[in-house]
Coordinates of N, CA, C and O in Angstrom, one line a residue:
X1 N 0.5 -1.1 -0.4 CA 0.1 0.0 -0.1 C 0.5 1.5 -0.1 O 2.0 1.6 0.7
X2 N 0.7 1.8 -0.8 CA 1.3 3.5 -1.0 C 1.4 4.4 0.6 O 0.1 4.7 1.1
X3 N 2.4 4.7 0.4 CA 2.2 6.0 1.9 C 1.8 7.3 1.5 O 2.2 8.0 0.8
X4 N 0.9 7.6 2.0 CA 0.2 8.8 2.0 C 0.7 10.4 2.5 O 0.4 11.0 2.5
X5 N 1.4 9.6 3.3 CA 1.9 11.0 4.4 C 3.1 12.3 3.7 O 2.6 12.7 4.1
X6 N 3.6 12.0 3.1 CA 4.5 12.9 2.1 C 3.6 13.9 1.2 O 3.6 14.6 1.1
X7 N 2.6 13.3 0.8 CA 0.9 14.1 -0.1 C 0.4 14.9 1.1 O -0.6 15.3 0.4
X8 N 0.0 14.1 2.7 CA -1.5 14.3 2.8 C -1.1 16.4 3.5 O -2.5 16.7 3.0
X9 N -0.1 17.5 3.2 CA -0.5 17.9 3.7 C -1.1 19.3 1.8 O -1.6 20.1 1.9
X10 N -0.5 18.7 0.8 CA -0.4 18.9 -0.5 C -2.0 18.6 -0.6 O -2.8 19.4 -0.8
X11 N -2.3 17.5 0.3 CA -4.5 17.2 -0.5 C -5.3 18.1 0.4 O -6.3 18.0 0.1
X12 N -4.7 18.3 1.9 CA -5.4 19.6 2.5 C -5.8 20.4 2.6 O -6.8 21.7 2.3
X13 N -3.8 21.6 1.3 CA -4.0 22.8 0.8 C -4.5 22.8 -0.2 O -5.6 24.1 0.2
X14 N -4.9 21.7 -1.0 CA -5.8 22.5 -2.3 C -7.4 22.1 -1.5 O -8.1 23.4 -2.3
X15 N -8.1 21.6 -1.0 CA -9.8 22.5 -1.1 C -9.5 23.8 -0.1 O -10.3 24.4 0.0
X16 N -9.2 24.0 0.5 CA -9.0 25.3 1.9 C -8.5 25.9 1.1 O -8.9 26.9 1.1
X17 N -7.6 25.9 -0.5 CA -7.0 26.8 -1.5 C -8.2 27.7 -1.2 O -8.8 28.5 -2.0
X18 N -9.3 26.1 -2.5 CA -10.3 26.4 -3.7 C -11.5 26.6 -2.4 O -12.0 28.1 -3.0
X19 N -10.9 27.2 -0.8 CA -13.0 27.5 -0.6 C -11.9 29.3 -0.1 O -13.0 29.8 -0.2
X20 N -11.0 29.5 -0.3 CA -10.8 30.5 -0.1 C -10.1 31.4 -0.9 O -10.3 32.8 -0.6
X21 N -10.1 31.0 -1.7 CA -10.7 31.9 -3.6 C -11.6 32.7 -3.5 O -11.2 33.9 -4.7
X22 N -12.5 32.4 -3.1 CA -13.9 33.2 -3.6 C -13.5 34.6 -3.1 O -14.1 35.8 -3.5
X23 N -13.0 34.8 -2.2 CA -13.1 36.1 -1.6 C -11.7 37.8 -2.6 O -12.9 38.4 -3.0
X24 N -10.6 36.9 -2.7 CA -9.6 37.8 -3.7 C -10.9 37.8 -4.6 O -10.0 38.9 -5.5
X25 N -11.2 36.5 -5.0 CA -12.3 36.7 -6.9 C -12.9 37.7 -6.5 O -12.9 38.8 -7.6
X26 N -13.4 38.0 -5.8 CA -15.0 38.6 -5.9 C -14.6 40.3 -5.3 O -15.0 41.6 -6.0
X27 N -13.4 40.9 -5.0 CA -12.5 41.9 -4.4 C -11.9 41.9 -5.6 O -11.8 43.4 -5.9
X28 N -10.9 41.6 -7.3 CA -11.2 41.7 -8.3 C -11.5 42.5 -8.9 O -12.0 43.2 -9.1
X29 N -13.0 41.5 -9.0 CA -14.2 41.3 -10.1 C -14.5 43.1 -9.8 O -14.5 43.5 -10.3
X30 N -14.6 43.5 -7.9 CA -15.6 44.2 -7.4 C -14.0 46.0 -8.0 O -15.0 46.6 -8.7
X31 N -13.0 45.7 -8.2 CA -12.2 47.0 -8.7 C -12.3 46.9 -9.9 O -11.9 48.4 -10.6
X32 N -12.4 45.6 -10.8 CA -12.5 46.3 -11.8 C -13.8 46.6 -12.6 O -13.6 47.9 -13.2
X33 N -14.9 46.6 -11.5 CA -16.3 47.0 -12.4 C -16.1 48.6 -11.1 O -16.3 49.7 -12.4
X34 N -15.2 48.7 -10.4 CA -15.3 50.4 -10.1 C -15.0 51.8 -11.4 O -13.9 51.8 -11.0
X35 N -13.3 50.6 -11.4 CA -12.6 51.2 -12.2 C -13.1 51.1 -13.9 O -12.3 51.9 -14.6
X36 N -14.6 50.4 -14.4 CA -14.3 50.5 -15.4 C -16.0 51.7 -14.9 O -16.4 52.0 -16.0
X37 N -15.8 52.2 -13.9 CA -17.3 53.4 -13.8 C -18.8 52.3 -14.0 O -19.1 52.9 -14.4
X38 N -18.9 51.7 -13.2 CA -20.0 50.9 -12.3 C -20.7 51.8 -11.9 O -20.8 52.9 -11.6
X39 N -22.0 51.2 -12.3 CA -23.3 52.2 -11.4 C -23.1 52.0 -9.7 O -22.7 50.9 -9.4
X40 N -23.1 53.0 -9.1 CA -22.9 52.7 -7.6 C -24.4 51.6 -7.3 O -25.5 51.3 -7.7
X41 N -24.5 50.8 -5.9 CA -25.4 50.5 -4.9 C -26.2 50.7 -5.1 O -26.8 51.6 -5.3
X42 N -27.5 50.0 -5.5 CA -28.9 50.4 -5.6 C -29.4 51.2 -4.1 O -30.3 52.8 -3.8
X43 N -28.5 51.0 -2.6 CA -28.8 51.6 -2.3 C -28.9 53.2 -2.1 O -29.3 54.1 -1.4
X44 N -27.7 53.3 -2.5 CA -26.5 54.7 -2.8 C -27.3 55.6 -3.5 O -27.5 56.6 -3.2
X45 N -28.1 54.8 -4.6 CA -28.7 55.2 -5.7 C -30.2 55.8 -4.9 O -30.2 57.0 -5.0
X46 N -30.7 55.0 -4.5 CA -31.8 55.6 -3.7 C -31.5 56.8 -2.9 O -31.8 57.8 -2.2
X47 N -30.4 56.9 -1.4 CA -30.2 58.3 -0.7 C -30.0 58.8 -1.7 O -30.5 60.1 -0.8
X48 N -28.9 58.8 -2.7 CA -28.7 60.6 -3.6 C -29.7 60.7 -4.3 O -30.1 61.9 -4.1
X49 N -31.2 60.3 -4.9 CA -32.1 60.5 -5.0 C -33.4 61.2 -4.3 O -33.7 62.4 -4.5
X50 N -32.8 61.0 -2.8 CA -33.9 61.6 -1.8 C -33.4 63.1 -1.8 O -34.3 63.9 -1.8
X51 N -32.5 62.9 -1.8 CA -31.4 63.8 -1.1 C -31.3 65.4 -1.9 O -32.1 65.8 -2.2
X52 N -30.9 64.7 -3.4 CA -30.9 65.8 -4.9 C -32.9 65.9 -5.5 O -33.2 67.5 -5.3
X53 N -33.6 65.0 -5.0 CA -35.2 65.7 -5.1 C -35.4 66.9 -3.8 O -35.7 67.2 -4.3
X54 N -34.7 66.9 -2.6 CA -35.2 67.2 -1.5 C -34.6 69.0 -1.7 O -35.6 69.8 -1.7
X55 N -32.9 68.6 -3.0 CA -32.3 69.9 -3.4 C -33.5 70.3 -4.1 O -33.6 71.9 -4.3
X56 N -33.6 70.2 -5.3 CA -34.6 70.4 -6.6 C -35.5 71.3 -6.2 O -35.7 72.2 -6.9
X57 N -36.7 70.4 -5.4 CA -37.7 71.3 -4.8 C -37.8 72.6 -4.6 O -37.7 73.7 -4.8
X58 N -36.4 72.5 -3.8 CA -36.4 74.2 -3.3 C -36.4 75.2 -4.0 O -36.3 76.6 -4.5
X59 N -35.4 74.6 -5.2 CA -35.0 75.1 -6.3 C -35.6 76.0 -7.9 O -35.8 76.2 -8.5
X60 N -36.5 75.1 -7.4 CA -37.9 75.0 -8.2 C -37.3 74.2 -9.6 O -37.9 75.1 -10.9
X61 N -37.2 73.6 -9.5 CA -36.2 72.6 -10.8 C -36.5 71.4 -10.6 O -36.8 70.9 -9.6
X62 N -36.6 70.1 -12.0 CA -37.2 69.5 -11.9 C -36.3 68.3 -12.7 O -35.5 68.7 -13.5
X63 N -36.1 67.1 -12.2 CA -35.2 65.9 -12.2 C -35.8 65.1 -13.0 O -36.4 64.5 -12.7
X64 N -34.9 64.8 -15.2 CA -35.5 63.9 -15.3 C -34.6 62.8 -15.4 O -36.0 62.0 -15.2
X65 N -34.0 62.5 -15.1 CA -32.8 61.5 -14.6 C -31.2 61.7 -14.3 O -30.8 62.7 -13.9
X66 N -31.1 60.7 -13.4 CA -29.0 60.9 -12.5 C -28.6 59.2 -12.6 O -28.9 58.5 -12.8
X67 N -27.5 59.6 -13.1 CA -26.8 58.2 -12.6 C -25.7 58.3 -10.8 O -25.5 59.8 -11.3
X68 N -25.4 57.6 -10.8 CA -24.5 57.9 -10.2 C -23.1 56.4 -9.8 O -23.3 55.7 -10.4
X69 N -22.3 57.1 -10.3 CA -21.4 55.9 -10.9 C -19.6 56.1 -10.1 O -19.1 57.2 -8.9
X70 N -19.5 55.3 -9.3 CA -19.0 55.1 -8.2 C -17.3 54.8 -8.7 O -17.2 53.5 -9.6
X71 N -16.0 55.3 -8.6 CA -14.5 55.1 -8.7 C -13.9 54.9 -7.3 O -13.7 56.1 -7.3
X72 N -13.7 53.6 -6.6 CA -13.0 53.6 -5.5 C -13.9 54.2 -4.4 O -15.0 53.5 -4.5
X73 N -13.3 54.8 -4.3 CA -14.0 55.6 -2.5 C -15.3 56.9 -3.3 O -15.6 57.7 -2.2
X74 N -14.8 57.7 -4.1 CA -15.7 58.6 -5.0 C -16.6 58.2 -5.9 O -16.6 57.2 -6.5
X75 N -17.4 59.5 -5.2 CA -18.9 59.2 -6.5 C -19.4 60.2 -7.1 O -19.5 60.8 -6.9
X76 N -19.4 60.0 -8.7 CA -19.5 61.5 -9.7 C -21.4 61.4 -9.9 O -21.5 59.7 -9.7
X77 N -22.3 62.5 -9.9 CA -23.4 61.9 -10.2 C -23.4 63.1 -11.2 O -23.2 64.1 -11.4
X78 N -24.0 62.6 -12.1 CA -24.5 63.3 -13.1 C -26.2 63.2 -13.5 O -26.7 62.7 -13.6
X79 N -26.6 64.9 -13.6 CA -27.8 64.8 -13.6 C -28.6 65.2 -15.0 O -27.2 66.3 -15.7

């Protein structure tokens, strides 16, 4: 019978590495999306819409549409 002791560590490292690989890949995907100028989270969009509507009502302006693009920690709002 073959002795598995020399490869036991490698056999344990493979499943653990595969289990932990999801988080770095998700972080990389999010970073690439932000670098490409993806839209912000729906929660950020909703909060931004509420604040903008309150401000525009006071100025007697009407908002037709808006977008929020998030690049890192900076958010760009276009009305």
